[in-house]
Amino acid sequence: MILAALIAVTSAAIAQKYPYPMDYEIRISASFAEMRDNHFHMGLDMATMGREGIPVHSVDDGYVSRIVVSPYGYGRCILVNHPDGHTTLYGHLSGYPENISKVVTKAQTEAQDYSIDISFQPNEIPVKKWDVIGLSGNTGGSQAPHLHFEVRETETQKALNPLQYLVDIPDNVKPEVSGIMVYGMNDSAQVSYLCQDKYYPLYQIQNHRIPVYGQIGLGADVIDRFIPGGNRCGVVNTKLYDGDKLIFESNIDTISFDDTRYINSYFDYKDRRQNSRYIQKSFVDTYNHLRNVYKECRSIITVYEGESHNMRYEFLDHKGNQTIIKFTLTGQKSATATPRTHTGYLVRPDADWNLEVHGFGVSIPKLSLYRNEYIPVITDSIQNTISVGTPEIPVHSAISIRMGLTEEQKAHKNKVFAKHTNAKGYSQFVSSQIVGDSILIKPRIMGAFSLDIDTIPPTGVSRNTGIYLRAANMISVRPSDDKTSITDYDAYIDNVWKPFEYDYKNNRIMAWVKDLDLQPGKHQLVLKLYDAVGNEGTFSWDFWVR
């Protein structure tokens, strides 16, 4: 009897749900495993309706296990380990309570770096359920004020679906389907009498017939919402039936951070680049090693002349709201359809691939691609540029591109940098390394690459409207660089290093006067700025504190 009672108590404790971490209206603006470029969304975004500074509470007893502060990613975040084997993460915070804030400032000052990542033992910062551990904000990669909340398995740090552990989240909205993508899975497969893929809006497929021939794959343009008119979120479960036979099922309830980049094979990467849609593919590329997601995958459908395949999609959200889409694939072949043709080198993911051409070198390591790809390589020795593949081909692991330096670039060897240019002509700095008289680029994207020289130091301009400041004022500087980007900075007031924040979204390096421990009177800010090729610039500004 005693054992039974203990089991009952333990089961009840395990089944206990976490409270919503803010005493605020429950409103989910992004869901777990939602599709993002290069990664799955690993938690829930909890909207704060434009507000910052809302108290954020620990959802259970435990201890602060880690604090990470960065201009990017989660911004200011805190992780708490709990006795039930879970870790919860709270991201994009605007600040911490005083006891934690002192720890953060001390660590930043000792490292003389705003960005820190520190871990703690169980007895250092214990917390009780509903203790305030932070304030909601908009730091890091956040695009609007909200709280990013994650639940992880402590031992493995795998991300878990928070909806399985939180109190009931209202949701009575069915998944919304905008359309279906039909893929010809080899060069001779036909969709609507042509050897190409085709997108069908929902009104063209629901209970309609789609003419196809050969090996066919499918994909769904589908989202979910928690409330009518709410944010576009991801769908938990997708099933695809051929007649009564289940041929595909995906269900995401846990994701390893090591696997998150496989999302570039989970959705249609090419269509994302061309049409800004997230098409969830209902088939698995050969070298998509995303684990624990695909429950069934016999999803390549072979359709012969005169056949009919009655297809059915079932989409399910976390509350069991379901949407069903039915359509028919009919075997109809065109005798005049021209099979697809390809340009470039055939690169297979199961082996390393190397090319030397006109003084340029390209290496694509094994498992960098998700499937066989034709990779065109175009070089221009006069302009010293190279194009490898296209930006519409996803890359999992970094490829290598070697380019020789021109005589002018050799003369400014330490100031040479590489840039990637997309289809719209926009150029972006990419990391590289000078090796002898060459530069080695290791991008995780394909497209056009070129070299440039940056010899101009970064600069800064004060964004303050006056030089007389009070405790409630912010000191704000707008940094700029000629061609690359600001990669580091140091802020000193009266020759003492201070933890200034880099808010890259608003292009400002800033700190609140109240946080700087300044006495009334005159002070001098000296801001040292460093760009991606090591140019150093200095901005100084005199101000008074009242």
Coordinates of C-alpha atoms in Angstrom, one line a residue:
M1 CA 0.0 0.0 0.0
I2 CA 2.8 2.4 0.9
L3 CA 4.6 1.6 -2.4
A4 CA 1.4 2.2 -4.3
A5 CA 0.9 5.5 -2.6
L6 CA 4.4 6.6 -3.4
I7 CA 4.0 5.6 -7.0
A8 CA 0.7 7.6 -7.1
V9 CA 2.4 10.7 -5.6
T10 CA 5.4 10.4 -8.0
S11 CA 3.1 10.0 -11.0
A12 CA 1.1 13.0 -9.9
A13 CA 4.3 15.1 -9.6
I14 CA 5.5 14.0 -13.1
A15 CA 2.1 14.9 -14.6
Q16 CA 2.1 18.3 -12.9
K17 CA 2.1 21.1 -15.6
Y18 CA 4.3 24.1 -15.5
P19 CA 2.6 27.5 -15.1
Y20 CA 2.7 30.1 -17.8
P21 CA 6.0 31.9 -17.0
M22 CA 4.4 35.4 -17.0
D23 CA 1.5 36.8 -15.1
Y24 CA 0.2 38.1 -18.4
E25 CA -2.3 37.3 -21.1
I26 CA -1.5 33.9 -22.8
R27 CA -0.7 34.6 -26.4
I28 CA 1.5 32.4 -28.5
S29 CA 3.2 34.1 -31.4
A30 CA 5.5 31.3 -32.6
S31 CA 5.4 27.5 -31.9
F32 CA 7.8 24.7 -31.3
A33 CA 9.5 23.3 -34.4
E34 CA 8.1 26.1 -36.6
M35 CA 10.1 26.4 -39.8
R36 CA 12.8 29.0 -40.0
D37 CA 15.7 29.5 -42.3
N38 CA 18.6 27.2 -41.3
H39 CA 16.9 26.0 -38.1
F40 CA 13.7 24.9 -36.4
H41 CA 12.2 27.2 -33.8
M42 CA 13.2 25.4 -30.6
G43 CA 10.5 26.8 -28.2
L44 CA 7.5 29.0 -27.8
D45 CA 7.4 32.7 -28.4
M46 CA 5.0 34.4 -25.9
A47 CA 3.9 37.8 -27.1
T48 CA 3.9 40.7 -24.7
M49 CA 1.9 43.1 -27.0
G50 CA 4.8 45.5 -27.5
R51 CA 5.7 45.7 -23.9
E52 CA 9.0 45.1 -22.2
G53 CA 9.9 44.7 -18.6
I54 CA 7.2 42.2 -17.6
P55 CA 8.4 39.9 -14.8
V56 CA 9.4 36.4 -15.9
H57 CA 9.1 33.6 -13.4
S58 CA 10.7 30.3 -13.0
V59 CA 8.1 27.6 -13.7
D60 CA 9.4 25.3 -11.0
D61 CA 11.9 24.9 -8.2
G62 CA 15.5 24.5 -9.3
Y63 CA 18.7 26.4 -9.8
V64 CA 20.2 28.8 -12.4
S65 CA 22.4 26.5 -14.4
R66 CA 23.6 29.0 -17.1
I67 CA 23.4 32.6 -18.2
V68 CA 24.2 33.7 -21.7
V69 CA 24.4 37.3 -22.8
S70 CA 25.0 38.1 -26.5
P71 CA 24.0 40.8 -29.1
Y72 CA 22.6 38.0 -31.2
G73 CA 20.5 34.8 -30.8
Y74 CA 18.7 34.7 -27.5
G75 CA 20.1 38.1 -26.4
R76 CA 20.0 38.0 -22.6
C77 CA 18.8 34.6 -21.5
I78 CA 18.8 32.4 -18.4
L79 CA 18.5 28.6 -18.0
V80 CA 17.1 26.9 -14.9
N81 CA 17.6 23.2 -14.1
H82 CA 14.7 21.5 -12.4
P83 CA 14.5 18.3 -10.3
D84 CA 12.2 16.6 -12.9
G85 CA 15.1 16.3 -15.4
H86 CA 14.1 19.3 -17.4
T87 CA 15.9 22.6 -18.1
T88 CA 13.8 25.7 -19.0
L89 CA 15.2 28.6 -21.0
Y90 CA 14.0 32.2 -21.0
G91 CA 15.3 34.4 -23.8
H92 CA 15.3 37.9 -25.2
L93 CA 15.2 39.4 -21.7
S94 CA 15.6 43.1 -21.1
G95 CA 17.3 42.5 -17.7
Y96 CA 17.6 40.4 -14.6
P97 CA 16.6 40.9 -10.9
E98 CA 19.3 42.6 -8.8
N99 CA 21.0 39.5 -7.4
I100 CA 21.4 38.0 -10.9
S101 CA 22.3 41.3 -12.5
K102 CA 25.2 41.7 -10.1
V103 CA 26.6 38.3 -11.1
V104 CA 26.3 39.2 -14.8
T105 CA 27.9 42.6 -14.5
K106 CA 30.8 41.1 -12.5
A107 CA 31.4 38.4 -15.1
Q108 CA 31.3 41.0 -18.0
T109 CA 33.7 43.3 -16.2
E110 CA 36.2 40.5 -15.4
A111 CA 36.1 39.3 -19.0
Q112 CA 35.9 42.9 -20.3
D113 CA 33.3 41.6 -22.8
Y114 CA 29.6 42.2 -23.0
S115 CA 29.0 38.7 -24.4
I116 CA 29.3 36.0 -21.7
D117 CA 28.3 32.4 -21.3
I118 CA 28.7 31.2 -17.7
S119 CA 27.5 28.0 -15.9
F120 CA 26.7 27.5 -12.2
Q121 CA 26.6 24.7 -9.7
P122 CA 23.3 23.8 -8.0
N123 CA 24.0 25.7 -4.8
E124 CA 25.1 29.0 -6.3
I125 CA 21.8 30.6 -7.5
P126 CA 18.9 28.4 -6.2
V127 CA 15.4 29.4 -7.3
K128 CA 11.9 28.6 -6.1
K129 CA 8.8 28.1 -8.3
W130 CA 7.5 31.5 -9.4
D131 CA 10.7 33.4 -8.4
V132 CA 11.4 36.3 -10.7
I133 CA 14.4 35.4 -12.8
G134 CA 14.2 38.1 -15.5
L135 CA 12.3 40.8 -17.3
S136 CA 10.8 40.3 -20.8
G137 CA 12.4 42.2 -23.6
N138 CA 13.5 42.4 -27.2
T139 CA 17.3 41.6 -27.1
G140 CA 19.3 39.5 -29.5
G141 CA 17.7 38.3 -32.7
S142 CA 14.1 39.2 -31.5
Q143 CA 12.1 41.3 -34.0
A144 CA 9.5 42.4 -31.4
P145 CA 9.1 42.3 -27.6
H146 CA 8.3 38.8 -26.4
L147 CA 9.5 35.9 -24.2
H148 CA 11.2 32.9 -25.9
F149 CA 10.5 29.9 -23.7
E150 CA 12.1 26.4 -24.1
V151 CA 11.9 23.1 -22.3
R152 CA 15.0 20.9 -22.7
E153 CA 16.0 17.5 -21.5
T154 CA 18.7 18.3 -19.0
E155 CA 20.9 15.3 -19.7
T156 CA 21.0 15.6 -23.5
Q157 CA 19.9 19.3 -23.9
K158 CA 17.5 18.2 -26.6
A159 CA 14.6 20.6 -27.1
L160 CA 11.2 19.3 -26.2
N161 CA 7.8 20.7 -27.2
P162 CA 6.8 23.0 -24.3
L163 CA 3.1 22.5 -25.0
Q164 CA 3.4 19.1 -23.5
Y165 CA 4.6 20.5 -20.2
L166 CA 2.8 23.9 -19.8
V167 CA -0.7 24.6 -18.5
D168 CA -3.4 24.3 -21.1
I169 CA -2.9 26.8 -24.0
P170 CA -6.1 27.9 -25.7
D171 CA -6.4 26.8 -29.3
N172 CA -9.6 26.1 -31.3
V173 CA -8.2 27.0 -34.8
K174 CA -7.7 24.2 -37.4
P175 CA -4.5 24.2 -39.5
E176 CA -4.8 26.2 -42.6
V177 CA -3.7 24.8 -46.0
S178 CA -2.9 27.3 -48.8
G179 CA -1.8 24.8 -51.4
I180 CA 0.1 21.7 -52.4
M181 CA 3.4 21.4 -54.3
V182 CA 3.6 18.4 -56.7
Y183 CA 7.2 17.3 -57.5
G184 CA 8.5 15.2 -60.4
M185 CA 11.0 13.1 -58.7
N186 CA 13.2 12.3 -61.7
D187 CA 13.9 13.9 -65.0
S188 CA 11.1 12.3 -67.0
A189 CA 8.3 12.5 -64.4
Q190 CA 5.5 14.8 -65.5
V191 CA 3.2 17.2 -63.6
S192 CA 0.4 18.7 -65.5
Y193 CA 1.9 17.4 -68.8
L194 CA 5.3 19.0 -68.2
C195 CA 8.6 17.7 -66.7
Q196 CA 8.6 20.2 -63.8
D197 CA 7.3 20.8 -60.3
K198 CA 4.1 22.7 -59.9
Y199 CA 2.4 24.5 -57.0
Y200 CA -1.4 24.2 -56.8
P201 CA -3.4 26.7 -54.7
L202 CA -6.0 25.0 -52.5
Y203 CA -9.0 25.9 -54.6
Q204 CA -7.3 24.0 -57.6
I205 CA -6.8 20.7 -55.7
Q206 CA -9.5 20.2 -53.1
N207 CA -11.5 17.2 -54.5
H208 CA -9.9 17.8 -57.9
R209 CA -7.8 15.7 -60.2
I210 CA -4.1 16.5 -60.9
P211 CA -2.6 15.0 -64.1
V212 CA 0.8 13.4 -63.4
Y213 CA 3.0 10.6 -64.7
G214 CA 6.0 8.7 -63.2
Q215 CA 7.6 9.1 -59.8
I216 CA 5.8 11.9 -57.8
G217 CA 6.4 13.6 -54.5
L218 CA 4.2 16.0 -52.6
G219 CA 4.6 18.9 -50.2
A220 CA 2.2 21.0 -48.2
D221 CA 1.9 24.8 -47.7
V222 CA 0.3 24.7 -44.3
I223 CA 0.3 26.7 -41.1
D224 CA -1.5 26.7 -37.8
R225 CA -2.8 29.5 -35.6
F226 CA -3.6 29.5 -31.9
I227 CA -6.3 32.2 -32.2
P228 CA -8.3 33.4 -35.3
G229 CA -6.1 35.9 -37.2
G230 CA -3.1 35.1 -34.9
N231 CA 0.5 34.6 -35.9
R232 CA 1.4 31.9 -38.4
C233 CA 2.7 28.9 -36.5
G234 CA 3.9 25.4 -37.3
V235 CA 1.9 22.2 -37.6
V236 CA 2.6 19.4 -35.1
N237 CA 1.6 16.3 -37.1
T238 CA 1.2 15.6 -40.8
K239 CA 0.0 12.4 -42.4
L240 CA -0.3 11.5 -46.1
Y241 CA -2.4 8.6 -47.3
D242 CA -2.5 6.9 -50.7
G243 CA -6.0 5.5 -50.6
D244 CA -6.1 3.8 -47.1
K245 CA -2.4 3.3 -46.9
L246 CA -0.4 5.7 -44.7
I247 CA 2.7 6.6 -46.8
F248 CA 4.1 9.5 -44.9
E249 CA 4.0 10.9 -41.3
S250 CA 6.0 13.5 -39.5
N251 CA 5.6 14.4 -35.9
I252 CA 8.0 16.7 -34.1
D253 CA 8.0 16.5 -30.3
T254 CA 11.8 16.7 -29.7
I255 CA 14.8 18.1 -31.7
S256 CA 18.5 17.9 -31.1
F257 CA 20.4 21.1 -31.7
D258 CA 22.8 19.0 -33.7
D259 CA 20.0 18.2 -36.2
T260 CA 18.3 21.6 -36.5
R261 CA 20.0 22.6 -39.8
Y262 CA 18.4 19.6 -41.5
I263 CA 15.3 21.8 -41.7
N264 CA 16.8 23.0 -45.1
S265 CA 15.9 19.5 -46.4
Y266 CA 12.7 19.3 -44.4
F267 CA 11.2 22.2 -46.3
D268 CA 11.5 23.1 -50.0
Y269 CA 14.6 25.3 -49.9
K270 CA 14.5 26.3 -53.5
D271 CA 10.8 27.4 -53.3
R272 CA 11.6 29.3 -50.1
R273 CA 14.3 31.3 -52.0
Q274 CA 12.1 31.9 -55.0
N275 CA 8.6 32.4 -53.5
S276 CA 9.2 33.0 -49.8
R277 CA 7.0 30.0 -48.9
Y278 CA 7.7 27.2 -46.4
I279 CA 6.6 24.1 -48.3
Q280 CA 6.8 21.1 -45.9
K281 CA 8.1 18.2 -48.1
S282 CA 6.2 14.9 -47.6
F283 CA 9.3 12.8 -48.7
V284 CA 12.8 12.5 -47.3
D285 CA 15.9 13.4 -49.2
T286 CA 18.5 10.5 -49.1
Y287 CA 20.9 12.4 -46.9
N288 CA 18.4 14.2 -44.6
H289 CA 19.4 12.6 -41.3
L290 CA 16.8 14.4 -39.2
R291 CA 16.1 12.0 -36.3
N292 CA 12.8 11.2 -34.5
V293 CA 10.7 13.2 -36.9
Y294 CA 9.7 10.9 -39.7
K295 CA 7.4 8.1 -38.4
E296 CA 6.5 6.7 -41.9
C297 CA 8.2 7.4 -45.2
R298 CA 7.2 5.4 -48.2
S299 CA 6.1 8.5 -49.9
I300 CA 7.4 8.4 -53.5
I301 CA 4.3 7.6 -55.5
T302 CA 4.7 6.0 -58.9
V303 CA 1.7 6.8 -61.2
Y304 CA 1.3 5.0 -64.5
E305 CA -0.9 5.9 -67.5
G306 CA -4.6 5.5 -66.6
E307 CA -4.1 5.0 -62.9
S308 CA -5.9 7.0 -60.2
H309 CA -4.5 7.6 -56.7
N310 CA -6.9 9.1 -54.1
M311 CA -4.6 11.1 -51.8
R312 CA -5.5 12.4 -48.4
Y313 CA -3.6 14.9 -46.2
E314 CA -4.4 15.1 -42.5
F315 CA -2.9 18.0 -40.5
L316 CA -3.1 18.1 -36.7
D317 CA -2.2 20.7 -34.1
H318 CA -1.3 20.2 -30.5
K319 CA -4.9 20.4 -29.3
G320 CA -6.2 17.9 -31.8
N321 CA -7.7 20.4 -34.3
Q322 CA -7.6 18.7 -37.7
T323 CA -7.7 19.7 -41.3
I324 CA -8.2 17.1 -44.1
I325 CA -7.4 17.8 -47.8
K326 CA -8.4 15.3 -50.5
F327 CA -7.4 15.2 -54.1
T328 CA -6.6 12.7 -56.9
L329 CA -3.5 12.0 -58.9
T330 CA -4.4 10.7 -62.3
G331 CA -2.0 9.0 -64.7
Q332 CA -1.9 11.1 -67.8
K333 CA 1.2 11.3 -69.9
S334 CA 2.2 13.8 -72.6
A335 CA 4.2 12.4 -75.5
T336 CA 5.8 15.8 -76.3
A337 CA 7.0 16.7 -72.8
T338 CA 10.8 17.4 -72.8
P339 CA 12.7 15.7 -69.9
R340 CA 14.6 18.0 -67.6
T341 CA 18.2 18.9 -68.5
H342 CA 21.0 20.0 -66.1
T343 CA 24.1 22.1 -66.3
G344 CA 27.1 21.8 -64.1
Y345 CA 29.0 19.0 -62.3
L346 CA 27.0 16.1 -60.7
V347 CA 28.0 16.1 -57.1
R348 CA 27.0 13.2 -54.8
P349 CA 26.7 13.6 -51.1
D350 CA 28.3 10.2 -50.3
A351 CA 31.9 11.3 -51.2
D352 CA 34.2 14.3 -51.1
W353 CA 34.2 16.4 -54.3
N354 CA 37.1 18.6 -55.5
L355 CA 37.6 20.8 -58.5
E356 CA 40.6 22.9 -59.7
V357 CA 39.8 25.3 -62.5
H358 CA 41.7 28.4 -63.8
G359 CA 43.5 28.9 -60.5
F360 CA 40.4 28.5 -58.3
G361 CA 39.6 25.6 -56.0
V362 CA 36.3 24.2 -54.8
S363 CA 35.8 21.4 -52.3
I364 CA 32.5 20.0 -51.2
P365 CA 33.0 17.6 -48.3
K366 CA 31.0 14.4 -48.0
L367 CA 27.5 14.9 -46.5
S368 CA 27.5 18.7 -47.3
L369 CA 24.5 18.1 -49.5
Y370 CA 21.1 16.3 -48.9
R371 CA 20.8 14.7 -52.4
N372 CA 22.6 14.6 -55.7
E373 CA 23.0 18.1 -57.1
Y374 CA 24.2 19.6 -60.4
I375 CA 26.7 22.3 -59.4
P376 CA 27.7 24.8 -62.1
V377 CA 31.0 26.5 -61.4
I378 CA 31.7 29.8 -63.3
T379 CA 35.0 31.6 -62.9
D380 CA 36.2 35.0 -64.0
S381 CA 40.0 35.4 -63.8
I382 CA 39.9 39.1 -64.8
Q383 CA 37.4 40.2 -62.2
N384 CA 38.7 37.5 -59.8
T385 CA 35.2 36.1 -59.1
I386 CA 33.7 32.7 -58.8
S387 CA 30.1 31.4 -58.8
V388 CA 29.5 27.9 -57.2
G389 CA 26.1 26.5 -57.7
T390 CA 23.2 28.8 -56.9
P391 CA 21.7 30.2 -53.6
E392 CA 18.8 27.9 -54.2
I393 CA 20.8 24.8 -53.4
P394 CA 21.0 24.1 -49.6
V395 CA 24.3 23.4 -47.9
H396 CA 24.5 21.5 -44.7
S397 CA 28.2 21.5 -43.8
A398 CA 30.5 24.3 -45.0
I399 CA 32.1 24.0 -48.4
S400 CA 35.6 25.4 -49.3
I401 CA 36.4 27.9 -52.0
R402 CA 40.0 29.0 -52.7
M403 CA 40.7 32.2 -54.6
G404 CA 44.1 33.7 -55.5
L405 CA 44.8 37.3 -54.7
T406 CA 45.5 40.0 -57.3
E407 CA 48.6 42.1 -57.0
E408 CA 46.7 44.9 -55.4
Q409 CA 45.1 42.5 -52.9
K410 CA 48.5 41.0 -52.1
A411 CA 49.7 44.5 -51.2
H412 CA 46.8 44.8 -48.7
K413 CA 46.7 41.2 -47.7
N414 CA 45.5 41.7 -44.2
K415 CA 42.6 43.9 -45.3
V416 CA 41.1 41.6 -48.0
F417 CA 37.7 40.1 -47.3
A418 CA 35.3 37.9 -49.2
K419 CA 31.7 38.7 -50.0
H420 CA 28.7 36.7 -51.2
T421 CA 26.2 38.3 -53.7
N422 CA 22.7 37.0 -53.9
A423 CA 20.3 36.9 -56.8
K424 CA 19.0 40.4 -56.0
G425 CA 22.6 41.9 -56.2
Y426 CA 22.9 42.3 -52.4
S427 CA 26.4 41.6 -51.1
Q428 CA 27.2 40.3 -47.7
F429 CA 30.5 39.8 -45.9
V430 CA 31.5 36.1 -45.4
S431 CA 34.3 34.8 -43.1
S432 CA 37.5 33.8 -44.7
Q433 CA 41.2 33.1 -44.1
I434 CA 44.3 34.3 -45.9
V435 CA 46.6 31.4 -46.7
G436 CA 49.8 32.5 -48.5
D437 CA 48.7 34.4 -51.6
S438 CA 45.2 32.9 -51.6
I439 CA 42.1 33.4 -49.6
L440 CA 40.1 30.4 -48.2
I441 CA 36.3 30.9 -47.9
K442 CA 34.2 28.4 -46.0
P443 CA 30.5 29.4 -46.6
R444 CA 27.3 27.4 -45.9
I445 CA 25.6 28.9 -48.9
M446 CA 26.2 28.7 -52.6
G447 CA 26.2 31.5 -55.2
A448 CA 28.6 34.3 -56.4
F449 CA 31.8 35.2 -54.4
S450 CA 34.2 38.0 -54.9
L451 CA 37.0 39.8 -53.0
D452 CA 37.4 43.4 -51.8
I453 CA 39.7 45.5 -49.7
D454 CA 38.7 47.5 -46.5
T455 CA 41.3 49.8 -45.1
I456 CA 39.0 52.4 -43.5
P457 CA 38.5 52.2 -39.7
P458 CA 35.0 52.0 -38.3
T459 CA 33.5 55.2 -36.9
G460 CA 30.8 56.2 -34.5
V461 CA 28.3 59.1 -34.1
S462 CA 26.6 60.1 -30.8
R463 CA 22.8 59.6 -30.9
N464 CA 22.2 61.6 -27.8
T465 CA 20.3 64.9 -28.2
G466 CA 22.3 66.6 -25.5
I467 CA 25.5 66.3 -23.3
Y468 CA 23.7 66.7 -20.0
L469 CA 22.3 63.3 -18.8
R470 CA 20.4 62.0 -15.9
A471 CA 20.2 58.5 -14.4
A472 CA 17.2 57.7 -16.6
N473 CA 19.0 58.6 -19.8
M474 CA 20.7 56.3 -22.3
I475 CA 24.1 56.8 -23.8
S476 CA 23.8 55.7 -27.4
V477 CA 26.3 55.6 -30.3
R478 CA 25.6 54.7 -33.9
P479 CA 28.6 52.7 -35.3
S480 CA 29.4 52.3 -38.9
D481 CA 32.0 50.6 -41.1
D482 CA 33.0 51.1 -44.7
K483 CA 32.6 47.7 -46.2
T484 CA 32.6 44.8 -43.7
S485 CA 31.0 44.9 -40.3
I486 CA 31.6 45.7 -36.6
T487 CA 32.8 42.5 -35.0
D488 CA 33.9 43.8 -31.6
Y489 CA 34.0 46.9 -29.4
D490 CA 35.2 48.1 -26.1
A491 CA 33.6 51.0 -24.1
Y492 CA 35.5 53.0 -21.5
I493 CA 34.3 55.8 -19.3
D494 CA 37.1 57.7 -17.6
N495 CA 39.4 54.9 -18.6
V496 CA 37.4 52.3 -16.9
W497 CA 35.8 49.5 -19.1
K498 CA 32.0 49.4 -19.0
P499 CA 29.5 46.8 -20.3
F500 CA 27.9 48.6 -23.2
E501 CA 25.3 46.6 -25.2
Y502 CA 25.4 46.3 -29.0
D503 CA 21.8 46.5 -30.3
Y504 CA 22.5 45.6 -33.9
K505 CA 18.8 45.7 -35.0
N506 CA 18.7 49.4 -34.2
N507 CA 22.5 49.9 -34.9
R508 CA 23.4 51.3 -31.6
I509 CA 26.0 50.6 -28.9
M510 CA 24.3 51.7 -25.7
A511 CA 24.1 51.7 -21.9
W512 CA 21.7 53.3 -19.3
V513 CA 23.4 55.9 -17.1
K514 CA 21.8 54.3 -14.0
D515 CA 23.8 51.1 -14.7
L516 CA 27.2 52.8 -15.0
D517 CA 27.9 53.8 -11.4
L518 CA 28.8 57.4 -12.4
Q519 CA 29.1 60.4 -10.0
P520 CA 27.7 63.8 -11.0
G521 CA 30.0 65.8 -13.1
K522 CA 32.0 65.6 -16.4
H523 CA 32.9 62.2 -17.9
Q524 CA 34.4 61.0 -21.1
L525 CA 33.3 58.0 -23.2
V526 CA 35.9 56.3 -25.4
L527 CA 34.5 53.7 -27.7
K528 CA 37.0 51.4 -29.6
L529 CA 35.5 49.8 -32.6
Y530 CA 36.9 46.8 -34.6
D531 CA 35.8 45.6 -38.0
A532 CA 36.0 42.1 -39.6
V533 CA 39.5 42.7 -41.1
G534 CA 41.1 44.3 -37.9
N535 CA 40.7 48.0 -38.7
E536 CA 40.3 49.8 -35.4
G537 CA 38.5 53.1 -34.9
T538 CA 38.0 55.3 -31.8
F539 CA 35.1 57.5 -31.0
S540 CA 35.2 59.8 -27.9
W541 CA 32.5 61.9 -26.4
D542 CA 32.4 64.2 -23.4
F543 CA 29.2 64.4 -21.3
W544 CA 27.9 65.5 -17.9
V545 CA 25.9 63.6 -15.4
R546 CA 23.5 65.7 -13.3

